[in-house]
Coordinates of C-alpha atoms in Angstrom, one line a residue:
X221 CA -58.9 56.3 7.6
X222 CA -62.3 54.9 6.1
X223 CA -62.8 58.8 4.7
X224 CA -59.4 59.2 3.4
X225 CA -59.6 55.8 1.6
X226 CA -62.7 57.2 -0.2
X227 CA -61.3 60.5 -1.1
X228 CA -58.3 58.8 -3.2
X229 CA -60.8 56.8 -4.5
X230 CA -62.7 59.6 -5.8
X231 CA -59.6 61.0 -6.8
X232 CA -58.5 58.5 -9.0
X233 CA -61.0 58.7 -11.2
X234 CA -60.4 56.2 -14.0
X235 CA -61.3 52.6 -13.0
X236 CA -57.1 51.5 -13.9
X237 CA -56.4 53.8 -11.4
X238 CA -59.0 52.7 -8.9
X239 CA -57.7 49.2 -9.0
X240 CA -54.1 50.0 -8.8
X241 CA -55.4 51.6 -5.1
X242 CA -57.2 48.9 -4.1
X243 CA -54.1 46.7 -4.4
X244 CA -51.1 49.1 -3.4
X245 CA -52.8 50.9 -0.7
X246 CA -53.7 47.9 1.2
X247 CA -50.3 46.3 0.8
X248 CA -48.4 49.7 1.7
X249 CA -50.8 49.9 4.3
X250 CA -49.6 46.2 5.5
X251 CA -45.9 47.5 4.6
X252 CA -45.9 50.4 7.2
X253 CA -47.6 48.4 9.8
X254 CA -45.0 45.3 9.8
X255 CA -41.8 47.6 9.5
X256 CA -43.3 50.4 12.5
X257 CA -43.8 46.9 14.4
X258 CA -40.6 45.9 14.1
X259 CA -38.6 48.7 14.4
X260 CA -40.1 49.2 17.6
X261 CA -39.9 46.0 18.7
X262 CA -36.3 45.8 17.6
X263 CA -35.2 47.6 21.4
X264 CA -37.3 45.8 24.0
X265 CA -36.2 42.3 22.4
X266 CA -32.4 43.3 21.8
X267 CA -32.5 44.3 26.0
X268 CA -34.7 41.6 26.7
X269 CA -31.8 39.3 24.9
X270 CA -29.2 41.1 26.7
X271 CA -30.7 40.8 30.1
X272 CA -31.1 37.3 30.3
X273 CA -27.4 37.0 28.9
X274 CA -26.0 39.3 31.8
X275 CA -27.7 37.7 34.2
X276 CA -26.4 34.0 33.1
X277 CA -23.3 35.8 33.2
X278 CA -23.0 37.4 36.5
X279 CA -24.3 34.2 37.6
X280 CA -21.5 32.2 35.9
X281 CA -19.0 34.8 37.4
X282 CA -20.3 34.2 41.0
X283 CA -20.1 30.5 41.1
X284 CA -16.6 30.8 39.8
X285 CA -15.1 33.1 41.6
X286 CA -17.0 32.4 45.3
X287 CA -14.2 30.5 46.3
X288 CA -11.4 32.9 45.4
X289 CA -13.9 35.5 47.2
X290 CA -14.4 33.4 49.9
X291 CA -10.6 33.2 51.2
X292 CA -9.9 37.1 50.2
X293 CA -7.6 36.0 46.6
X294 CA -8.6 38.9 44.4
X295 CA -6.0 38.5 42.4
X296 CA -7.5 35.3 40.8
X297 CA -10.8 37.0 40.8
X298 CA -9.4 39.9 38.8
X299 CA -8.4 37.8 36.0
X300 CA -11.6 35.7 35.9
X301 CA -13.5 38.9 35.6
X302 CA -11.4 40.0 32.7
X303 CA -11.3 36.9 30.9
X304 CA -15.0 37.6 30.9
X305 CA -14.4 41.3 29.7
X306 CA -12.6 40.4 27.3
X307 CA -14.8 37.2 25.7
X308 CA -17.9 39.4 25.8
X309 CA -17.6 42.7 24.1
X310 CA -21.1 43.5 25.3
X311 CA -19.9 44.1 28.6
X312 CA -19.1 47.1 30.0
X313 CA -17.7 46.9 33.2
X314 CA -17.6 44.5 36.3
X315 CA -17.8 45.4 39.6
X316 CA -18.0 43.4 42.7
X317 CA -19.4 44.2 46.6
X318 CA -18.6 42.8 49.6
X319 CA -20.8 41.8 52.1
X320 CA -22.0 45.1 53.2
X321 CA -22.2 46.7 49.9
X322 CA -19.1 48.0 50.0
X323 CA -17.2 47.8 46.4
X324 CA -14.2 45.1 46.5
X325 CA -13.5 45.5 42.7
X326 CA -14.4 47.4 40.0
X327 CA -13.0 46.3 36.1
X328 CA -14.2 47.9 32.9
X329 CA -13.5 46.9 29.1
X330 CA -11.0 49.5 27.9
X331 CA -11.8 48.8 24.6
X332 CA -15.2 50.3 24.5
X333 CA -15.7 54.2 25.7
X334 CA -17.2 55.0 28.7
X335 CA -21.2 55.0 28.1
X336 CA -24.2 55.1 30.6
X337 CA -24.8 51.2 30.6
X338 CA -28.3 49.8 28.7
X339 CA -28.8 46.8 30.7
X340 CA -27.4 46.2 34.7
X341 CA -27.9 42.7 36.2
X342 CA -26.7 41.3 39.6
X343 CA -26.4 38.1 40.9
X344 CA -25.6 37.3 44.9
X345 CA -22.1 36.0 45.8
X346 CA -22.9 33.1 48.3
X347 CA -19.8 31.4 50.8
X348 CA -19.1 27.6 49.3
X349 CA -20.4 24.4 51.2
X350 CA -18.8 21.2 50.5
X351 CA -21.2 18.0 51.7
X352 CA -19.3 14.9 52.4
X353 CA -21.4 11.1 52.0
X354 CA -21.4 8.7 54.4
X355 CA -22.0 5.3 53.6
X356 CA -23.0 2.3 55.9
X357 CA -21.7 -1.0 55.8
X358 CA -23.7 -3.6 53.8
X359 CA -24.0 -1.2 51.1
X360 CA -26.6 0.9 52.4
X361 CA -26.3 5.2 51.5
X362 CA -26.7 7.3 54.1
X363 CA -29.2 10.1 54.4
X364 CA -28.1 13.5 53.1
X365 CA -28.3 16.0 56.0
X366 CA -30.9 19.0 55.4
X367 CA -29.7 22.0 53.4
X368 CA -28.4 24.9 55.3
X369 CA -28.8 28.6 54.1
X370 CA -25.9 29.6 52.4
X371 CA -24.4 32.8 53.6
X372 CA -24.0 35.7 51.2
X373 CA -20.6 37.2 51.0
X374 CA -21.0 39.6 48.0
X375 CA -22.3 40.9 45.2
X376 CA -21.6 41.3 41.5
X377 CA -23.1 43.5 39.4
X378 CA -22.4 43.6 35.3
X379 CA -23.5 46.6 33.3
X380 CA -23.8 45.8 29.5
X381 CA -24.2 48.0 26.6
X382 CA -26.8 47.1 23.5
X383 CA -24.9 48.6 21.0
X384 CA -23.6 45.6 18.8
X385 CA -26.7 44.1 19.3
X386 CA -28.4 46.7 18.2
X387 CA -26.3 47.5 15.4
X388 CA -26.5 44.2 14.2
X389 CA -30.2 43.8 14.4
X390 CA -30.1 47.7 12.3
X391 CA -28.1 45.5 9.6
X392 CA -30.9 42.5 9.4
X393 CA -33.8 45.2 9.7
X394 CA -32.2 47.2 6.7
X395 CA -31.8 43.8 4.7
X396 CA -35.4 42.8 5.6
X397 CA -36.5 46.6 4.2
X398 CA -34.6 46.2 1.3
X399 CA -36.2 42.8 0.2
X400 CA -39.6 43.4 1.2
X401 CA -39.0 47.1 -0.7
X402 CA -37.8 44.8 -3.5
X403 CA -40.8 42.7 -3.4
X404 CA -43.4 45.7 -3.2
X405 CA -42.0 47.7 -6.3
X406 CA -42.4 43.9 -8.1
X407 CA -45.8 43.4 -6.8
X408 CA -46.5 47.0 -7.9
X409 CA -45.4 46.6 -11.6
X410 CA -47.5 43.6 -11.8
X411 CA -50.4 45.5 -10.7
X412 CA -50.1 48.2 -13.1
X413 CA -49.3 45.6 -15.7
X414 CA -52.1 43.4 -15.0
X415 CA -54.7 46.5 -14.4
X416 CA -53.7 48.3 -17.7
X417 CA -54.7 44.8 -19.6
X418 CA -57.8 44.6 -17.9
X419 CA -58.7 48.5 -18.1
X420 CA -57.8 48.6 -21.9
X421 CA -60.6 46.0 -22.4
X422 CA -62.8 47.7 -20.4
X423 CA -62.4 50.8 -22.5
X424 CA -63.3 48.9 -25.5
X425 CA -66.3 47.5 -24.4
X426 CA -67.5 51.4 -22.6
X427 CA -66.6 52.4 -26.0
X428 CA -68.8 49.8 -27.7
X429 CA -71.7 50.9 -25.5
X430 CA -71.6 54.1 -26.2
X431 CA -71.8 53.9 -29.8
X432 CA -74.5 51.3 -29.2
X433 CA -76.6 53.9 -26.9
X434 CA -76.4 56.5 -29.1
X435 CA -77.7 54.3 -32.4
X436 CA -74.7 53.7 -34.1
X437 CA -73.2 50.2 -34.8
X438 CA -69.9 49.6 -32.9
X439 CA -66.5 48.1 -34.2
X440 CA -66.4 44.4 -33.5
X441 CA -64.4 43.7 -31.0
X442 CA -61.7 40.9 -30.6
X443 CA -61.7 39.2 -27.4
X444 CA -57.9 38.5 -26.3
X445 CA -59.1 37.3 -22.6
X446 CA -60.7 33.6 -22.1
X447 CA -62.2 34.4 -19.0
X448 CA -64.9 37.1 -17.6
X449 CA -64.0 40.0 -19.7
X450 CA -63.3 37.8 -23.1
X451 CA -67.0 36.9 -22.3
X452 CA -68.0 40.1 -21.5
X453 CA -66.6 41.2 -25.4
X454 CA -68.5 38.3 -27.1
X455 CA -71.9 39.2 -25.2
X456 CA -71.3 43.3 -26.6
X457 CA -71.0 41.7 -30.4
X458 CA -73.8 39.3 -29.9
X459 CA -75.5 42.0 -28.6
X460 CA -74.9 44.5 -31.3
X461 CA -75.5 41.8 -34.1
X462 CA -79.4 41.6 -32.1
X463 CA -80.1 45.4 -31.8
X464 CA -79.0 45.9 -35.4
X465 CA -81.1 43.2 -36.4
X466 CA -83.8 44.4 -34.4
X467 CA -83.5 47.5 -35.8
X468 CA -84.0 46.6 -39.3
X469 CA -87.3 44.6 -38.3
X470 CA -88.3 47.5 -36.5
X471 CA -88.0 50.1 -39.4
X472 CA -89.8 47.4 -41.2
X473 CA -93.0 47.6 -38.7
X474 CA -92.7 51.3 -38.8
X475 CA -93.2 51.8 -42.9
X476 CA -95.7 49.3 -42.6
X477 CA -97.2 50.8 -40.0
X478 CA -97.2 54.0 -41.4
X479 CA -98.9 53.2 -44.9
X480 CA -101.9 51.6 -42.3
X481 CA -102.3 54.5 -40.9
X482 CA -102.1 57.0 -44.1
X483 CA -104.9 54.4 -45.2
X484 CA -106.8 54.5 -42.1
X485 CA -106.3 58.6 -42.1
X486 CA -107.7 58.4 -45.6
X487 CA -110.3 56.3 -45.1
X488 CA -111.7 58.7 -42.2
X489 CA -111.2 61.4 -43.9
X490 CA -113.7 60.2 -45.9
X491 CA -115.9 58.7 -43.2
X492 CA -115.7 62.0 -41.8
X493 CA -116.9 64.0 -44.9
X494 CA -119.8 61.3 -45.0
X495 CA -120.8 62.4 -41.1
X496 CA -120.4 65.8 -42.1
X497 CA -123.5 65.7 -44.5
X498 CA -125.4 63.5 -42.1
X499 CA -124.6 66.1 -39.8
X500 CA -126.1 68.6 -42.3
X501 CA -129.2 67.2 -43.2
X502 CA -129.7 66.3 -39.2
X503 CA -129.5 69.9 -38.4
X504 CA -132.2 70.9 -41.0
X505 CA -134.1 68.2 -39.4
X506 CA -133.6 69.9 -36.0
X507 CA -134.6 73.6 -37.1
X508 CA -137.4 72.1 -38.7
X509 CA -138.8 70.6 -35.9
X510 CA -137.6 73.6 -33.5
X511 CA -140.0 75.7 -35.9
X512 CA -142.5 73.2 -35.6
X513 CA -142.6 73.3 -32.2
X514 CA -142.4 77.1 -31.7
X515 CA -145.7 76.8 -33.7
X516 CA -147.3 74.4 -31.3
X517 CA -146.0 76.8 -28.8
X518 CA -147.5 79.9 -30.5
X519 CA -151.1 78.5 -31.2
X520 CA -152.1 76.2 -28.5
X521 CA -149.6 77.0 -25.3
X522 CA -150.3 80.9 -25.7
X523 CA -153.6 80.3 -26.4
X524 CA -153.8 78.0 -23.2
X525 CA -152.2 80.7 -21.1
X526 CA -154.2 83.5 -21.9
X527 CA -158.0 81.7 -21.7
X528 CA -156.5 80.7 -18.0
X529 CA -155.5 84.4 -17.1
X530 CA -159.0 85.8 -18.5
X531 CA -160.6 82.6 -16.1
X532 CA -158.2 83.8 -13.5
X533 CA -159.0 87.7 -13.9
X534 CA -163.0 86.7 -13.7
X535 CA -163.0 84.3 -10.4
X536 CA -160.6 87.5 -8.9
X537 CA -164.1 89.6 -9.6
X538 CA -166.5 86.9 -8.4
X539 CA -164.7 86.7 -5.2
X540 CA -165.1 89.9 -4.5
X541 CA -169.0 89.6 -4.9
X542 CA -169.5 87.5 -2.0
X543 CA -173.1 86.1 -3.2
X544 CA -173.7 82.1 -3.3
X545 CA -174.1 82.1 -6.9
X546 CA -170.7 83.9 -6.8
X547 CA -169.2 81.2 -5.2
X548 CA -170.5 78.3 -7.3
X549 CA -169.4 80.5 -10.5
X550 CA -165.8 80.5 -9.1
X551 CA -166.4 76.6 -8.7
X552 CA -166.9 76.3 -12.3
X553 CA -164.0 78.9 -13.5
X554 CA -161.6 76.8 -11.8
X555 CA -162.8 73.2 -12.7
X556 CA -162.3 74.9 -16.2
X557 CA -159.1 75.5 -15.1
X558 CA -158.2 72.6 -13.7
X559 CA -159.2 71.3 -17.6
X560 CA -157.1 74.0 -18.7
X561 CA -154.0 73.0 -17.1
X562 CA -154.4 69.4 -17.6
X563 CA -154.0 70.3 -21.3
X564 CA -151.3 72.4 -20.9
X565 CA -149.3 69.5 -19.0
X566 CA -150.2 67.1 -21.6
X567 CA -148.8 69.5 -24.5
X568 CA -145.8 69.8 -22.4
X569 CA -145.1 66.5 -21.7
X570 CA -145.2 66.1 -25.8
X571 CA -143.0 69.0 -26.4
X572 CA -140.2 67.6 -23.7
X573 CA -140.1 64.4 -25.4
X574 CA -139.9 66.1 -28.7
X575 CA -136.8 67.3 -27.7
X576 CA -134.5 64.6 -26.9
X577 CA -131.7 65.1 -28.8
X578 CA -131.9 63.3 -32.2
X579 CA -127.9 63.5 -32.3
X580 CA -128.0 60.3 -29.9
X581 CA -130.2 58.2 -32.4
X582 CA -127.7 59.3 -35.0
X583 CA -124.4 59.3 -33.7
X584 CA -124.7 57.4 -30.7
X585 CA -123.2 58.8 -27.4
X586 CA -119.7 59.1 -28.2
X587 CA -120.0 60.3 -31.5
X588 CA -122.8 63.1 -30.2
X589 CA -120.4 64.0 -27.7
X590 CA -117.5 64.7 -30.2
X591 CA -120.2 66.7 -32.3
X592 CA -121.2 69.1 -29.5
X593 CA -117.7 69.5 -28.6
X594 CA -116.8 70.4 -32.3
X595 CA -120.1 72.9 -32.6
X596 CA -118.5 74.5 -29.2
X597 CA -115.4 74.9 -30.7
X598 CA -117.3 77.0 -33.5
X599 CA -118.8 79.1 -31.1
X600 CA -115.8 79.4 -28.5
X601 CA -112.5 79.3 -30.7
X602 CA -110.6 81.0 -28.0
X603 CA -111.3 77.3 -26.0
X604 CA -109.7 74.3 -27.1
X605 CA -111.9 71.3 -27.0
X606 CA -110.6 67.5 -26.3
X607 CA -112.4 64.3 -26.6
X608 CA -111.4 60.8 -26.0
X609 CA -113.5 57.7 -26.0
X610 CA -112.9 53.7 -26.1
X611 CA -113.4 52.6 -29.9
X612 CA -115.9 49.4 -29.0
X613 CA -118.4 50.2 -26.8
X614 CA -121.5 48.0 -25.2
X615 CA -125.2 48.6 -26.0
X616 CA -126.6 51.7 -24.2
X617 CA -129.9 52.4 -22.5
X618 CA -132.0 55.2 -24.0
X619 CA -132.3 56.1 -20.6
X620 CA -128.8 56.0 -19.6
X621 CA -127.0 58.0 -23.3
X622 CA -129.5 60.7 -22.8
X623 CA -128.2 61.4 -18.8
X624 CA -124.8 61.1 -20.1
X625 CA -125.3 63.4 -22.8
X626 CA -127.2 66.1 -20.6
X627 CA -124.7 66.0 -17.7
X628 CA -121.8 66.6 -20.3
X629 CA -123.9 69.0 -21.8
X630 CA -124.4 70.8 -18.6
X631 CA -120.3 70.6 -17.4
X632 CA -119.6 71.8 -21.0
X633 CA -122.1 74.8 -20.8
X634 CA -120.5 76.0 -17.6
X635 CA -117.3 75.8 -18.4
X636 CA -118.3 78.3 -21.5
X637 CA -120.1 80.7 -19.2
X638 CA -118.0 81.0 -16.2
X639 CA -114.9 79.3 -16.6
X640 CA -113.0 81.2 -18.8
X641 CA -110.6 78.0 -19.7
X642 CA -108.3 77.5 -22.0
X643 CA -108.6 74.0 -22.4
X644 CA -112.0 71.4 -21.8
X645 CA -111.5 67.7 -21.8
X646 CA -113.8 64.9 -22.0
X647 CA -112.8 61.2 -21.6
X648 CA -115.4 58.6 -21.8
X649 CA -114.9 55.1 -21.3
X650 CA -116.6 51.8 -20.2
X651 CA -115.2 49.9 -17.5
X652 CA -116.3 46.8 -14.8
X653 CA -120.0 47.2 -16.3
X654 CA -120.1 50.8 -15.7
X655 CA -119.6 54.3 -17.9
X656 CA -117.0 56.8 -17.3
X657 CA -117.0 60.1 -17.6
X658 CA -114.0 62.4 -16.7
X659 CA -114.4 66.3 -17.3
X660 CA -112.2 68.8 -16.7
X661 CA -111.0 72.1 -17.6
X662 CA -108.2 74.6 -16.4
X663 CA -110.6 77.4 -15.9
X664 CA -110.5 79.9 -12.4
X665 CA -112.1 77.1 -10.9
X666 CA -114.7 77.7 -7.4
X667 CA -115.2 76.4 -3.9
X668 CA -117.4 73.5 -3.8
X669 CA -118.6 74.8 -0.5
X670 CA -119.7 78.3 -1.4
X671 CA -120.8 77.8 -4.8
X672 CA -124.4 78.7 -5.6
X673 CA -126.4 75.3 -5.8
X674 CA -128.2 76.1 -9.1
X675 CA -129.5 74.1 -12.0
X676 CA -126.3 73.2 -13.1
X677 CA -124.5 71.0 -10.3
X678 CA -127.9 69.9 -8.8
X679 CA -129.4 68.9 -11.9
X680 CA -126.5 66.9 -12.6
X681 CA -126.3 64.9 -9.4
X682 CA -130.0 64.5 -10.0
X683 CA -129.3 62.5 -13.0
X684 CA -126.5 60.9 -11.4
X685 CA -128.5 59.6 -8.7
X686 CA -131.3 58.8 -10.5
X687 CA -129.4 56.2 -12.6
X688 CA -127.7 55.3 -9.0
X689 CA -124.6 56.4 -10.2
X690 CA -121.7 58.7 -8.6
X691 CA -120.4 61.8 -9.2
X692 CA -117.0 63.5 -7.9
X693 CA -116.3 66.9 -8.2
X694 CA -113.2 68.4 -7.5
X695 CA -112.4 72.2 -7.4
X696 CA -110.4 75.3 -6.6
X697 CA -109.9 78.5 -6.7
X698 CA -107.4 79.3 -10.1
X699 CA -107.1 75.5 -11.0
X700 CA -110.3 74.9 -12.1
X701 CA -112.7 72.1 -11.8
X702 CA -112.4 68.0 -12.6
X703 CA -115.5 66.3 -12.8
X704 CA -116.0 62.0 -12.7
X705 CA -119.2 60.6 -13.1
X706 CA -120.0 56.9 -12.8
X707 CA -123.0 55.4 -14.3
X708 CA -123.3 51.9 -14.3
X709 CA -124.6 49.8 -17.8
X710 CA -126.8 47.7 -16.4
X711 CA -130.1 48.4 -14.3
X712 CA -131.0 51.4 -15.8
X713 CA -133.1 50.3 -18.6
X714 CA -135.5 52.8 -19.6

């Protein structure tokens, strides 16, 4: 039942239709229920009615006619029993036993044919006792003797048809259908009536939704109904008189919006065209000091190097000697160098710190970030290259821009060399007193396990760790490699 009442509710469809269900269905549910009831009751209670009327009958019969019984008179028992036949028509015959069972008198009602009886009821024939009172002198009433059992001296038996009964309770249940059938196709009309109204104001206000969903400004609409849907009409046009007005103060924001941001486009455009020639004169800066320091290179490094080899070459022969003086020679060749080596640290140490990148002095970290992303693109247009970073950021630590700068640098040089991405992004933000970086690309990726531990990674968590930091990386073979490192702002002053 429960599936079949959601299957014509599917089937319906329209929500007039649904509610026209939900009120007929239920009530023609109701309607079948009551009229199966009492069309099946109608039987038992018509024989229960007739039973208890036969046996009042028989019972009347055998108290009237137990004297007549009694002293053998059928004649006057005869016409009793058809005085009965004829007052009742709902009996169909009579028929009386003696004391043995064996028939004494059978009558039937010639007016009604001859039919296998509905209902048969009996009642015992008992012999009549007459008690007679005594009274006592002074007043006094005697005491009534005990009751003796009366003695049985036949039996009658009626056998009743339900017929008229039932034809007359046909005619009631046929006037009940009729009014109740009367009252349903009412209660129906009303329904549809009363659903239409309702559904025709639903419609409106679906329509009104619609145009408001799709942009457009809806039709006002007139509310007819005082209660929940008359209320429901006045909240669409309030509505629609505050999403039209919102609209215009929205289109508003937007042009004014947009002529901020054609200035602010314009205004780094020119910004950018100013970086640009910084950039320019930064880079001649650069190749002036690279030459500079391939000269330093060239004249005292090489210089260095080979004095050490000839040093090298001559304690080799002086070994070989095996004398004492030998030995003390060899002494003295490799104090000189010791000497010799000492220098060349110290020229080393000069040259490393001449090459921290100036960009970082310049730009600062975000913005020499974005600049060796942009020279990479130069090189590697196949690769597209994308940077994001916070607009305000917090004062950096020498120590701490140049780490960040050389681990980017790193990712960003092995993503170029092995990768083979399409796309390289860099995201750098500050947050809860620590930097950000996230680096990824969609390259063929590797497995961290059985990757080759060179420079690259292991320089990288060197820095990482040095600045007590942390560093995730995340990677797979054919969906390349994400990278987040973690450095925090404070306690790593240089």
């Amino acid at each position: 039942m429960r599936e079949l009442w959601q299957s014509l509710l599917r089937a319906s469809g329209s929500l007039r239709w649904q509610i026209i269900a939900l009120c007929v269905l239920p009530t023609l549910y109701l309607f079948a229920s009551v009229v199966w009831y009492a069309y099946s009751a109608r039987d038992r209670e018509v024989r229960e009615e007739l039973r208890s009327h036969g046996q009042t009958a028989a019972v009347t019969l055998a108290n009237r006619t137990a004297y007549a019984l009694s002293q053998g008179q059928l004649t006057q028992v005869r016409e009793s029993v058809q005085t009965l036949l004829k007052s009742d028509p709902e009996i169909l015959s009579v028929t009386i036993y003696g004391e043995k069972r064996q028939p004494v008198l059978h009558e039937t009602n010639g007016k009604t044919p001859i039919r296998p009886p509905d209902v048969l009821t009996e009642a015992v024939v008992h012999k009549p006792v007459y008690w007679v009172s005594l009274q006592q002198s002074g007043g006094a009433s005697g005491t009534q003797p005990a009751m003796l059992n009366q003695e049985k001296i036949g039996t009658i038996r009626i056998a009743l048809t339900a017929k008229q009964a039932l034809a007359k309770r046909s005619q009631q249940f046929s006037v009940g259908i009729l009014i109740t059938s009367l009252a349903l196709l009412v209660s129906m009309f009303v329904v549809a009536q009363l659903s239409g109204r309702l559904t025709n104001g639903l419609e409106q206000a679906m329509q009104a939704i619609r145009a408001i969903r799709q942009g457009e400004r809806p039709e006002r609409l007139v509310a007819l109904d005082k209660g929940e849907l008359g209320e429901l009409q006045q909240s669409i046009n309030q509505m629609s008189d505050s999403l039209d007005a919102a609209r215009h103060r929205m289109e508003a924001l937007v042009a004014e919006r947009t002529r901020e941001l054609e200035q602010s486009r314009n205004d780094a455009w020119a910004a950018r065209e100013e970086i640009r020639h910084l950039l320019g004169r930064m880079h001649e800066a650069i190749e002036q000091e690279r030459q500079s320091i391939a000269v330093e290179i060239h004249d005292e490094l090489n210089a260095s190097l080979v004095g050490t080899k000839l040093l090298a070459q001559r304690i080799v022969q002086l070994a070989q000697g095996g004398h004492q003086q030998s030995q003390q020679d060899i002494v003295q060749l490799a104090g000189q160098i010791a000497e010799i080596s000492k220098s060349l640290y110290a020229n080393g140490r000069q040259l490393v710190q001449r090459l921290r990148p100036e960009v970082l002095e310049v730009l600062g970290l975000a913005g020499a970030l974005e600049e060796m992303l942009r020279v990479a693109q130069q090189s590697c247009p196949a690769t597209r290259f994308e940077f994001e970073a916070q607009e305000n950021w917090p004062e950096l630590s020498e120590r701490l821009a140049i780490s960040a700068y050389r681990i980017a640098q790193e990712a960003l040089s092995n993503t170029m060399k092995y990768a083979q991405a399409n796309t390289f992004r860099l995201h750098l933000y500050a947050e809860s007193n620590h930097l950000l970086m996230q680096i990824s690309d969609d390259g063929c990726g590797f497995e961290p396990g059985q990757a080759s531990q060179g420079i690259g990674l292991a320089g990288m968590r060197e820095r990482v760790m040095a600045l007590h930091g942390e560093i995730q990386i995340r990677a797979a073979k054919g969906v390349g490699c994400q990278i987040r490192v973690s450095l925090p702002l404070h306690g790593s002053q240089s």
